[in-house]
């Protein structure tokens, strides 16, 4: 059995790729730990300073940013949307992949067509008018409602379910007397857990970083991205505060990535039969 060994050039290229990937995070911490004057100094400072704690306190107590409220709102929005997208997409993926019913292919094609419509660009005006008529402006419901389901999640889970859950497994469960929901819960979910983790990470990150729709419909009840933008001074850019706020805002993303990443590994190791 031949084992491929990386060459020196491959290792150098991988090392450069890692440095290029890590440098923006390092630069964020450097600016977040310095004063605003240091942030615009030429040549720039390359080592962290000693103002990180003061900048974080300034971010958390900023009167206009409402940063703590923004973190809380973003966590609620991203969590609710992620749970909804995973739940609905997994059910729909199971139906499209393993159940036979009339119009299955036509419905799946309709779902795929929704992916071709840019929701934020083409749907922002009617969506905003809907939220105004419902009197939901400046509420988290207005941010959450348009994202509770997306075509990408349904398509991803349909394809993943087709590859991970053979029809023989479904038929064996039916022979044992399992109902459809029982099959979905006990057979399908353990097998598609890695796909659910990928979908969850992607959805949580998209909602956490969303800026346009929350700014339009709920700018007085800010999410974290609006709060970071509010850290700017009236006539200048407060780079040190913005970078400190950004450093705080990525902590939940890291936690979610670690949690869902473990699910990906665990799902790959277990499989449906063992579950």
PDB file of C-alpha atoms in Angstrom:
ATOM      1  CA  UNK A   1       0.000   0.000   0.000  1.00  0.00           C
ATOM      2  CA  UNK A   2       1.536   3.260  -1.151  1.00  0.00           C
ATOM      3  CA  UNK A   3       1.184   6.206   1.217  1.00  0.00           C
ATOM      4  CA  UNK A   4       1.480   9.614  -0.402  1.00  0.00           C
ATOM      5  CA  UNK A   5       3.941  11.922   1.328  1.00  0.00           C
ATOM      6  CA  UNK A   6       3.694  15.679   0.791  1.00  0.00           C
ATOM      7  CA  UNK A   7       6.656  17.371  -0.833  1.00  0.00           C
ATOM      8  CA  UNK A   8       8.415  20.419   0.559  1.00  0.00           C
ATOM      9  CA  UNK A   9       6.627  22.652  -1.943  1.00  0.00           C
ATOM     10  CA  UNK A  10       3.258  21.270  -0.842  1.00  0.00           C
ATOM     11  CA  UNK A  11       4.052  21.966   2.790  1.00  0.00           C
ATOM     12  CA  UNK A  12       5.188  25.486   1.983  1.00  0.00           C
ATOM     13  CA  UNK A  13       2.017  26.195   0.022  1.00  0.00           C
ATOM     14  CA  UNK A  14      -0.149  24.808   2.828  1.00  0.00           C
ATOM     15  CA  UNK A  15       1.745  26.921   5.347  1.00  0.00           C
ATOM     16  CA  UNK A  16       1.182  30.060   3.271  1.00  0.00           C
ATOM     17  CA  UNK A  17      -2.500  29.236   2.899  1.00  0.00           C
ATOM     18  CA  UNK A  18      -2.822  28.852   6.674  1.00  0.00           C
ATOM     19  CA  UNK A  19      -1.018  32.151   7.294  1.00  0.00           C
ATOM     20  CA  UNK A  20      -3.231  33.985   4.805  1.00  0.00           C
ATOM     21  CA  UNK A  21      -6.319  32.513   6.464  1.00  0.00           C
ATOM     22  CA  UNK A  22      -5.251  33.327  10.030  1.00  0.00           C
ATOM     23  CA  UNK A  23      -3.805  36.790   9.394  1.00  0.00           C
ATOM     24  CA  UNK A  24      -7.176  38.637   9.181  1.00  0.00           C
ATOM     25  CA  UNK A  25      -8.135  37.246  12.598  1.00  0.00           C
ATOM     26  CA  UNK A  26      -4.754  38.230  14.027  1.00  0.00           C
ATOM     27  CA  UNK A  27      -5.008  41.714  12.505  1.00  0.00           C
ATOM     28  CA  UNK A  28      -8.491  42.083  14.010  1.00  0.00           C
ATOM     29  CA  UNK A  29      -7.095  41.336  17.471  1.00  0.00           C
ATOM     30  CA  UNK A  30      -4.187  43.738  16.930  1.00  0.00           C
ATOM     31  CA  UNK A  31      -6.467  46.666  16.075  1.00  0.00           C
ATOM     32  CA  UNK A  32      -8.995  45.680  18.753  1.00  0.00           C
ATOM     33  CA  UNK A  33      -6.249  45.938  21.387  1.00  0.00           C
ATOM     34  CA  UNK A  34      -5.014  49.384  20.343  1.00  0.00           C
ATOM     35  CA  UNK A  35      -6.293  52.941  20.189  1.00  0.00           C
ATOM     36  CA  UNK A  36      -7.942  54.399  17.131  1.00  0.00           C
ATOM     37  CA  UNK A  37      -4.850  56.528  16.485  1.00  0.00           C
ATOM     38  CA  UNK A  38      -2.727  53.365  16.306  1.00  0.00           C
ATOM     39  CA  UNK A  39      -5.206  51.811  13.865  1.00  0.00           C
ATOM     40  CA  UNK A  40      -4.621  54.514  11.254  1.00  0.00           C
ATOM     41  CA  UNK A  41      -0.891  54.926  11.873  1.00  0.00           C
ATOM     42  CA  UNK A  42       1.503  54.415   8.962  1.00  0.00           C
ATOM     43  CA  UNK A  43       3.342  52.064   9.108  1.00  0.00           C
ATOM     44  CA  UNK A  44       0.733  50.028  10.999  1.00  0.00           C
ATOM     45  CA  UNK A  45       1.402  48.286  14.279  1.00  0.00           C
ATOM     46  CA  UNK A  46       1.938  44.539  13.964  1.00  0.00           C
ATOM     47  CA  UNK A  47       1.802  43.528  17.633  1.00  0.00           C
ATOM     48  CA  UNK A  48      -1.198  43.606  20.008  1.00  0.00           C
ATOM     49  CA  UNK A  49      -1.482  46.503  22.398  1.00  0.00           C
ATOM     50  CA  UNK A  50      -2.860  46.803  25.897  1.00  0.00           C
ATOM     51  CA  UNK A  51      -6.252  48.402  25.274  1.00  0.00           C
ATOM     52  CA  UNK A  52      -8.314  45.285  24.496  1.00  0.00           C
ATOM     53  CA  UNK A  53     -10.120  45.295  27.833  1.00  0.00           C
ATOM     54  CA  UNK A  54     -10.905  49.021  27.639  1.00  0.00           C
ATOM     55  CA  UNK A  55     -12.155  48.685  24.060  1.00  0.00           C
ATOM     56  CA  UNK A  56     -14.408  45.750  24.958  1.00  0.00           C
ATOM     57  CA  UNK A  57     -15.885  47.693  27.874  1.00  0.00           C
ATOM     58  CA  UNK A  58     -16.419  50.676  25.583  1.00  0.00           C
ATOM     59  CA  UNK A  59     -18.210  48.443  23.079  1.00  0.00           C
ATOM     60  CA  UNK A  60     -20.469  46.851  25.689  1.00  0.00           C
ATOM     61  CA  UNK A  61     -21.375  50.217  27.253  1.00  0.00           C
ATOM     62  CA  UNK A  62     -21.691  52.204  24.020  1.00  0.00           C
ATOM     63  CA  UNK A  63     -24.945  54.229  24.353  1.00  0.00           C
ATOM     64  CA  UNK A  64     -25.936  54.051  20.672  1.00  0.00           C
ATOM     65  CA  UNK A  65     -24.756  50.582  19.664  1.00  0.00           C
ATOM     66  CA  UNK A  66     -26.801  48.534  22.202  1.00  0.00           C
ATOM     67  CA  UNK A  67     -24.260  45.772  21.627  1.00  0.00           C
ATOM     68  CA  UNK A  68     -25.495  43.331  24.281  1.00  0.00           C
ATOM     69  CA  UNK A  69     -29.027  43.599  22.937  1.00  0.00           C
ATOM     70  CA  UNK A  70     -27.678  43.080  19.429  1.00  0.00           C
ATOM     71  CA  UNK A  71     -25.861  39.898  20.479  1.00  0.00           C
ATOM     72  CA  UNK A  72     -28.991  38.604  22.189  1.00  0.00           C
ATOM     73  CA  UNK A  73     -31.236  39.407  19.232  1.00  0.00           C
ATOM     74  CA  UNK A  74     -28.859  37.810  16.734  1.00  0.00           C
ATOM     75  CA  UNK A  75     -28.586  34.654  18.830  1.00  0.00           C
ATOM     76  CA  UNK A  76     -32.379  34.355  19.081  1.00  0.00           C
ATOM     77  CA  UNK A  77     -32.891  34.990  15.364  1.00  0.00           C
ATOM     78  CA  UNK A  78     -30.103  32.679  14.201  1.00  0.00           C
ATOM     79  CA  UNK A  79     -31.100  29.877  16.598  1.00  0.00           C
ATOM     80  CA  UNK A  80     -34.807  29.934  15.736  1.00  0.00           C
ATOM     81  CA  UNK A  81     -34.157  30.080  11.986  1.00  0.00           C
ATOM     82  CA  UNK A  82     -31.518  27.319  12.155  1.00  0.00           C
ATOM     83  CA  UNK A  83     -33.804  24.963  14.097  1.00  0.00           C
ATOM     84  CA  UNK A  84     -36.697  25.669  11.735  1.00  0.00           C
ATOM     85  CA  UNK A  85     -34.630  25.201   8.570  1.00  0.00           C
ATOM     86  CA  UNK A  86     -33.095  21.931   9.814  1.00  0.00           C
ATOM     87  CA  UNK A  87     -36.445  20.525  10.952  1.00  0.00           C
ATOM     88  CA  UNK A  88     -38.420  21.406   7.822  1.00  0.00           C
ATOM     89  CA  UNK A  89     -35.601  20.603   5.403  1.00  0.00           C
ATOM     90  CA  UNK A  90     -35.001  17.192   6.970  1.00  0.00           C
ATOM     91  CA  UNK A  91     -38.695  16.310   6.784  1.00  0.00           C
ATOM     92  CA  UNK A  92     -38.970  17.550   3.210  1.00  0.00           C
ATOM     93  CA  UNK A  93     -35.742  15.820   2.206  1.00  0.00           C
ATOM     94  CA  UNK A  94     -37.037  12.520   3.570  1.00  0.00           C
ATOM     95  CA  UNK A  95     -40.310  12.948   1.684  1.00  0.00           C
ATOM     96  CA  UNK A  96     -38.677  13.828  -1.629  1.00  0.00           C
ATOM     97  CA  UNK A  97     -36.009  11.134  -1.350  1.00  0.00           C
ATOM     98  CA  UNK A  98     -37.850   8.133   0.096  1.00  0.00           C
ATOM     99  CA  UNK A  99     -41.602   8.611  -0.320  1.00  0.00           C
ATOM    100  CA  UNK A 100     -43.591   8.123  -3.521  1.00  0.00           C
ATOM    101  CA  UNK A 101     -46.422  10.586  -4.094  1.00  0.00           C
ATOM    102  CA  UNK A 102     -47.952  12.389  -7.029  1.00  0.00           C
ATOM    103  CA  UNK A 103     -46.214  15.570  -8.088  1.00  0.00           C
ATOM    104  CA  UNK A 104     -43.002  14.796  -6.209  1.00  0.00           C
ATOM    105  CA  UNK A 105     -40.682  15.814  -9.038  1.00  0.00           C
ATOM    106  CA  UNK A 106     -42.756  18.897  -9.881  1.00  0.00           C
ATOM    107  CA  UNK A 107     -42.679  20.076  -6.266  1.00  0.00           C
ATOM    108  CA  UNK A 108     -38.941  19.505  -6.025  1.00  0.00           C
ATOM    109  CA  UNK A 109     -38.450  21.485  -9.231  1.00  0.00           C
ATOM    110  CA  UNK A 110     -40.533  24.303  -7.732  1.00  0.00           C
ATOM    111  CA  UNK A 111     -38.305  24.286  -4.666  1.00  0.00           C
ATOM    112  CA  UNK A 112     -35.223  24.506  -6.877  1.00  0.00           C
ATOM    113  CA  UNK A 113     -36.733  27.433  -8.771  1.00  0.00           C
ATOM    114  CA  UNK A 114     -37.078  29.388  -5.511  1.00  0.00           C
ATOM    115  CA  UNK A 115     -33.269  29.240  -5.206  1.00  0.00           C
ATOM    116  CA  UNK A 116     -33.025  31.304  -8.403  1.00  0.00           C
ATOM    117  CA  UNK A 117     -34.967  34.215  -6.863  1.00  0.00           C
ATOM    118  CA  UNK A 118     -32.833  36.633  -4.791  1.00  0.00           C
ATOM    119  CA  UNK A 119     -35.120  37.176  -1.823  1.00  0.00           C
ATOM    120  CA  UNK A 120     -33.451  40.244  -0.361  1.00  0.00           C
ATOM    121  CA  UNK A 121     -33.131  42.106  -3.672  1.00  0.00           C
ATOM    122  CA  UNK A 122     -36.467  41.281  -5.325  1.00  0.00           C
ATOM    123  CA  UNK A 123     -38.648  40.612  -2.312  1.00  0.00           C
ATOM    124  CA  UNK A 124     -37.612  43.368   0.065  1.00  0.00           C
ATOM    125  CA  UNK A 125     -40.378  45.818  -0.903  1.00  0.00           C
ATOM    126  CA  UNK A 126     -43.344  43.405  -0.664  1.00  0.00           C
ATOM    127  CA  UNK A 127     -41.862  41.833   2.465  1.00  0.00           C
ATOM    128  CA  UNK A 128     -41.492  45.222   4.121  1.00  0.00           C
ATOM    129  CA  UNK A 129     -45.048  46.192   3.168  1.00  0.00           C
ATOM    130  CA  UNK A 130     -46.230  42.895   4.667  1.00  0.00           C
ATOM    131  CA  UNK A 131     -44.410  43.561   7.933  1.00  0.00           C
ATOM    132  CA  UNK A 132     -45.871  47.066   8.091  1.00  0.00           C
ATOM    133  CA  UNK A 133     -49.391  45.728   7.554  1.00  0.00           C
ATOM    134  CA  UNK A 134     -48.818  43.133  10.284  1.00  0.00           C
ATOM    135  CA  UNK A 135     -47.347  45.843  12.557  1.00  0.00           C
ATOM    136  CA  UNK A 136     -44.241  43.720  13.040  1.00  0.00           C
ATOM    137  CA  UNK A 137     -41.617  46.344  12.231  1.00  0.00           C
ATOM    138  CA  UNK A 138     -38.804  46.624  14.802  1.00  0.00           C
ATOM    139  CA  UNK A 139     -39.594  43.136  16.109  1.00  0.00           C
ATOM    140  CA  UNK A 140     -37.625  39.929  15.827  1.00  0.00           C
ATOM    141  CA  UNK A 141     -40.618  38.212  14.200  1.00  0.00           C
ATOM    142  CA  UNK A 142     -40.141  40.377  11.128  1.00  0.00           C
ATOM    143  CA  UNK A 143     -36.521  39.238  10.803  1.00  0.00           C
ATOM    144  CA  UNK A 144     -37.257  35.561  11.426  1.00  0.00           C
ATOM    145  CA  UNK A 145     -40.366  34.940   9.306  1.00  0.00           C
ATOM    146  CA  UNK A 146     -38.874  35.216   5.765  1.00  0.00           C
ATOM    147  CA  UNK A 147     -36.075  32.751   6.583  1.00  0.00           C
ATOM    148  CA  UNK A 148     -37.895  29.917   8.342  1.00  0.00           C
ATOM    149  CA  UNK A 149     -37.537  27.790   5.206  1.00  0.00           C
ATOM    150  CA  UNK A 150     -35.176  27.914   2.254  1.00  0.00           C
ATOM    151  CA  UNK A 151     -34.895  25.926  -0.939  1.00  0.00           C
ATOM    152  CA  UNK A 152     -31.211  25.216  -0.478  1.00  0.00           C
ATOM    153  CA  UNK A 153     -31.844  23.355   2.763  1.00  0.00           C
ATOM    154  CA  UNK A 154     -34.551  21.201   1.190  1.00  0.00           C
ATOM    155  CA  UNK A 155     -32.355  20.408  -1.820  1.00  0.00           C
ATOM    156  CA  UNK A 156     -29.314  19.626   0.340  1.00  0.00           C
ATOM    157  CA  UNK A 157     -31.201  17.277   2.645  1.00  0.00           C
ATOM    158  CA  UNK A 158     -32.967  15.598  -0.286  1.00  0.00           C
ATOM    159  CA  UNK A 159     -29.669  14.771  -1.948  1.00  0.00           C
ATOM    160  CA  UNK A 160     -28.026  13.736   1.311  1.00  0.00           C
ATOM    161  CA  UNK A 161     -30.950  11.511   2.297  1.00  0.00           C
ATOM    162  CA  UNK A 162     -30.886   9.765  -1.089  1.00  0.00           C
ATOM    163  CA  UNK A 163     -27.220   8.929  -0.621  1.00  0.00           C
ATOM    164  CA  UNK A 164     -27.339   8.016   3.082  1.00  0.00           C
ATOM    165  CA  UNK A 165     -30.646   6.163   3.509  1.00  0.00           C
ATOM    166  CA  UNK A 166     -31.156   3.214   1.139  1.00  0.00           C
ATOM    167  CA  UNK A 167     -34.719   2.198   0.333  1.00  0.00           C
ATOM    168  CA  UNK A 168     -33.988  -1.274   1.741  1.00  0.00           C
ATOM    169  CA  UNK A 169     -33.578   0.301   5.173  1.00  0.00           C
ATOM    170  CA  UNK A 170     -36.919   2.106   4.847  1.00  0.00           C
ATOM    171  CA  UNK A 171     -38.677  -1.074   3.683  1.00  0.00           C
ATOM    172  CA  UNK A 172     -37.175  -3.067   6.545  1.00  0.00           C
ATOM    173  CA  UNK A 173     -38.503  -0.499   9.026  1.00  0.00           C
ATOM    174  CA  UNK A 174     -41.968  -0.704   7.450  1.00  0.00           C
ATOM    175  CA  UNK A 175     -41.912  -4.500   7.700  1.00  0.00           C
ATOM    176  CA  UNK A 176     -41.175  -4.085  11.416  1.00  0.00           C
ATOM    177  CA  UNK A 177     -44.342  -1.983  11.678  1.00  0.00           C
ATOM    178  CA  UNK A 178     -42.784   1.489  11.987  1.00  0.00           C
ATOM    179  CA  UNK A 179     -44.934   4.435  10.921  1.00  0.00           C
ATOM    180  CA  UNK A 180     -43.595   7.140   8.613  1.00  0.00           C
ATOM    181  CA  UNK A 181     -42.712   9.594  11.382  1.00  0.00           C
ATOM    182  CA  UNK A 182     -41.109   6.793  13.400  1.00  0.00           C
ATOM    183  CA  UNK A 183     -38.962   5.902  10.386  1.00  0.00           C
ATOM    184  CA  UNK A 184     -37.972   9.548  10.000  1.00  0.00           C
ATOM    185  CA  UNK A 185     -37.060   9.837  13.671  1.00  0.00           C
ATOM    186  CA  UNK A 186     -35.305   6.512  14.287  1.00  0.00           C
ATOM    187  CA  UNK A 187     -33.849   5.675  10.877  1.00  0.00           C
ATOM    188  CA  UNK A 188     -33.437   8.799   8.778  1.00  0.00           C
ATOM    189  CA  UNK A 189     -32.271  11.353  11.359  1.00  0.00           C
ATOM    190  CA  UNK A 190     -29.267   9.333  12.637  1.00  0.00           C
ATOM    191  CA  UNK A 191     -28.132   8.726   9.060  1.00  0.00           C
ATOM    192  CA  UNK A 192     -28.385  12.349   7.899  1.00  0.00           C
ATOM    193  CA  UNK A 193     -26.921  13.952  11.013  1.00  0.00           C
ATOM    194  CA  UNK A 194     -23.732  15.108   9.232  1.00  0.00           C
ATOM    195  CA  UNK A 195     -25.850  16.827   6.562  1.00  0.00           C
ATOM    196  CA  UNK A 196     -27.954  18.461   9.269  1.00  0.00           C
ATOM    197  CA  UNK A 197     -24.782  19.744  10.930  1.00  0.00           C
ATOM    198  CA  UNK A 198     -23.510  21.268   7.681  1.00  0.00           C
ATOM    199  CA  UNK A 199     -26.885  22.879   7.033  1.00  0.00           C
ATOM    200  CA  UNK A 200     -27.027  24.150  10.612  1.00  0.00           C
ATOM    201  CA  UNK A 201     -23.588  25.760  10.454  1.00  0.00           C
ATOM    202  CA  UNK A 202     -24.353  27.386   7.109  1.00  0.00           C
ATOM    203  CA  UNK A 203     -27.752  28.693   8.213  1.00  0.00           C
ATOM    204  CA  UNK A 204     -26.545  30.013  11.576  1.00  0.00           C
ATOM    205  CA  UNK A 205     -23.642  31.869   9.954  1.00  0.00           C
ATOM    206  CA  UNK A 206     -25.847  33.389   7.246  1.00  0.00           C
ATOM    207  CA  UNK A 207     -28.380  34.660   9.776  1.00  0.00           C
ATOM    208  CA  UNK A 208     -25.708  35.869  12.199  1.00  0.00           C
ATOM    209  CA  UNK A 209     -24.009  37.900   9.471  1.00  0.00           C
ATOM    210  CA  UNK A 210     -27.200  39.194   7.839  1.00  0.00           C
ATOM    211  CA  UNK A 211     -27.272  42.982   7.714  1.00  0.00           C
ATOM    212  CA  UNK A 212     -29.574  44.289   4.987  1.00  0.00           C
ATOM    213  CA  UNK A 213     -32.956  42.905   6.055  1.00  0.00           C
ATOM    214  CA  UNK A 214     -32.556  43.584   9.824  1.00  0.00           C
ATOM    215  CA  UNK A 215     -31.434  47.142   9.003  1.00  0.00           C
ATOM    216  CA  UNK A 216     -34.548  47.712   6.889  1.00  0.00           C
ATOM    217  CA  UNK A 217     -37.179  46.160   9.094  1.00  0.00           C
ATOM    218  CA  UNK A 218     -35.804  46.407  12.647  1.00  0.00           C
ATOM    219  CA  UNK A 219     -33.139  49.103  12.895  1.00  0.00           C
ATOM    220  CA  UNK A 220     -34.462  50.205  16.304  1.00  0.00           C
ATOM    221  CA  UNK A 221     -34.220  46.653  17.637  1.00  0.00           C
ATOM    222  CA  UNK A 222     -30.691  45.902  16.379  1.00  0.00           C
ATOM    223  CA  UNK A 223     -28.944  42.669  15.614  1.00  0.00           C
ATOM    224  CA  UNK A 224     -25.211  42.372  16.189  1.00  0.00           C
ATOM    225  CA  UNK A 225     -24.234  43.569  12.697  1.00  0.00           C
ATOM    226  CA  UNK A 226     -26.285  46.755  13.091  1.00  0.00           C
ATOM    227  CA  UNK A 227     -24.784  47.238  16.545  1.00  0.00           C
ATOM    228  CA  UNK A 228     -21.250  46.970  15.132  1.00  0.00           C
ATOM    229  CA  UNK A 229     -22.081  49.554  12.475  1.00  0.00           C
ATOM    230  CA  UNK A 230     -23.422  51.858  15.195  1.00  0.00           C
ATOM    231  CA  UNK A 231     -20.010  51.906  16.884  1.00  0.00           C
ATOM    232  CA  UNK A 232     -18.872  54.483  14.331  1.00  0.00           C
ATOM    233  CA  UNK A 233     -18.527  58.017  15.599  1.00  0.00           C
ATOM    234  CA  UNK A 234     -20.600  60.717  13.922  1.00  0.00           C
ATOM    235  CA  UNK A 235     -17.764  62.182  11.834  1.00  0.00           C
ATOM    236  CA  UNK A 236     -15.073  59.467  12.020  1.00  0.00           C
ATOM    237  CA  UNK A 237     -14.586  55.713  11.989  1.00  0.00           C
ATOM    238  CA  UNK A 238     -13.759  54.084  15.320  1.00  0.00           C
ATOM    239  CA  UNK A 239     -11.665  51.207  14.004  1.00  0.00           C
ATOM    240  CA  UNK A 240     -10.561  49.966  17.409  1.00  0.00           C
ATOM    241  CA  UNK A 241     -14.157  49.691  18.686  1.00  0.00           C
ATOM    242  CA  UNK A 242     -15.422  48.127  15.455  1.00  0.00           C
ATOM    243  CA  UNK A 243     -12.701  45.474  15.525  1.00  0.00           C
ATOM    244  CA  UNK A 244     -13.283  44.818  19.223  1.00  0.00           C
ATOM    245  CA  UNK A 245     -17.011  44.401  18.548  1.00  0.00           C
ATOM    246  CA  UNK A 246     -16.245  42.110  15.629  1.00  0.00           C
ATOM    247  CA  UNK A 247     -13.977  39.992  17.842  1.00  0.00           C
ATOM    248  CA  UNK A 248     -16.809  39.623  20.357  1.00  0.00           C
ATOM    249  CA  UNK A 249     -19.322  38.809  17.630  1.00  0.00           C
ATOM    250  CA  UNK A 250     -17.383  35.839  16.244  1.00  0.00           C
ATOM    251  CA  UNK A 251     -17.248  33.995  19.587  1.00  0.00           C
ATOM    252  CA  UNK A 252     -20.767  32.494  19.197  1.00  0.00           C
ATOM    253  CA  UNK A 253     -19.864  31.421  15.642  1.00  0.00           C
ATOM    254  CA  UNK A 254     -16.818  29.563  16.937  1.00  0.00           C
ATOM    255  CA  UNK A 255     -18.896  27.844  19.624  1.00  0.00           C
ATOM    256  CA  UNK A 256     -21.545  26.782  17.077  1.00  0.00           C
ATOM    257  CA  UNK A 257     -18.896  25.551  14.642  1.00  0.00           C
ATOM    258  CA  UNK A 258     -17.241  23.419  17.344  1.00  0.00           C
ATOM    259  CA  UNK A 259     -20.590  21.983  18.482  1.00  0.00           C
ATOM    260  CA  UNK A 260     -21.873  21.155  15.001  1.00  0.00           C
ATOM    261  CA  UNK A 261     -18.440  19.959  13.899  1.00  0.00           C
ATOM    262  CA  UNK A 262     -18.557  17.267  16.565  1.00  0.00           C
ATOM    263  CA  UNK A 263     -21.946  16.191  15.241  1.00  0.00           C
ATOM    264  CA  UNK A 264     -20.476  15.834  11.753  1.00  0.00           C
ATOM    265  CA  UNK A 265     -17.729  13.519  13.005  1.00  0.00           C
ATOM    266  CA  UNK A 266     -20.064  11.589  15.292  1.00  0.00           C
ATOM    267  CA  UNK A 267     -22.635  11.064  12.536  1.00  0.00           C
ATOM    268  CA  UNK A 268     -20.024   9.844  10.106  1.00  0.00           C
ATOM    269  CA  UNK A 269     -18.741   7.319  12.655  1.00  0.00           C
ATOM    270  CA  UNK A 270     -22.093   5.898  13.765  1.00  0.00           C
ATOM    271  CA  UNK A 271     -24.438   5.508  10.796  1.00  0.00           C
ATOM    272  CA  UNK A 272     -28.094   4.608  10.590  1.00  0.00           C
ATOM    273  CA  UNK A 273     -27.924   0.871  11.310  1.00  0.00           C
ATOM    274  CA  UNK A 274     -26.131   1.301  14.608  1.00  0.00           C
ATOM    275  CA  UNK A 275     -28.520   4.113  15.653  1.00  0.00           C
TER     276      UNK A 275
END
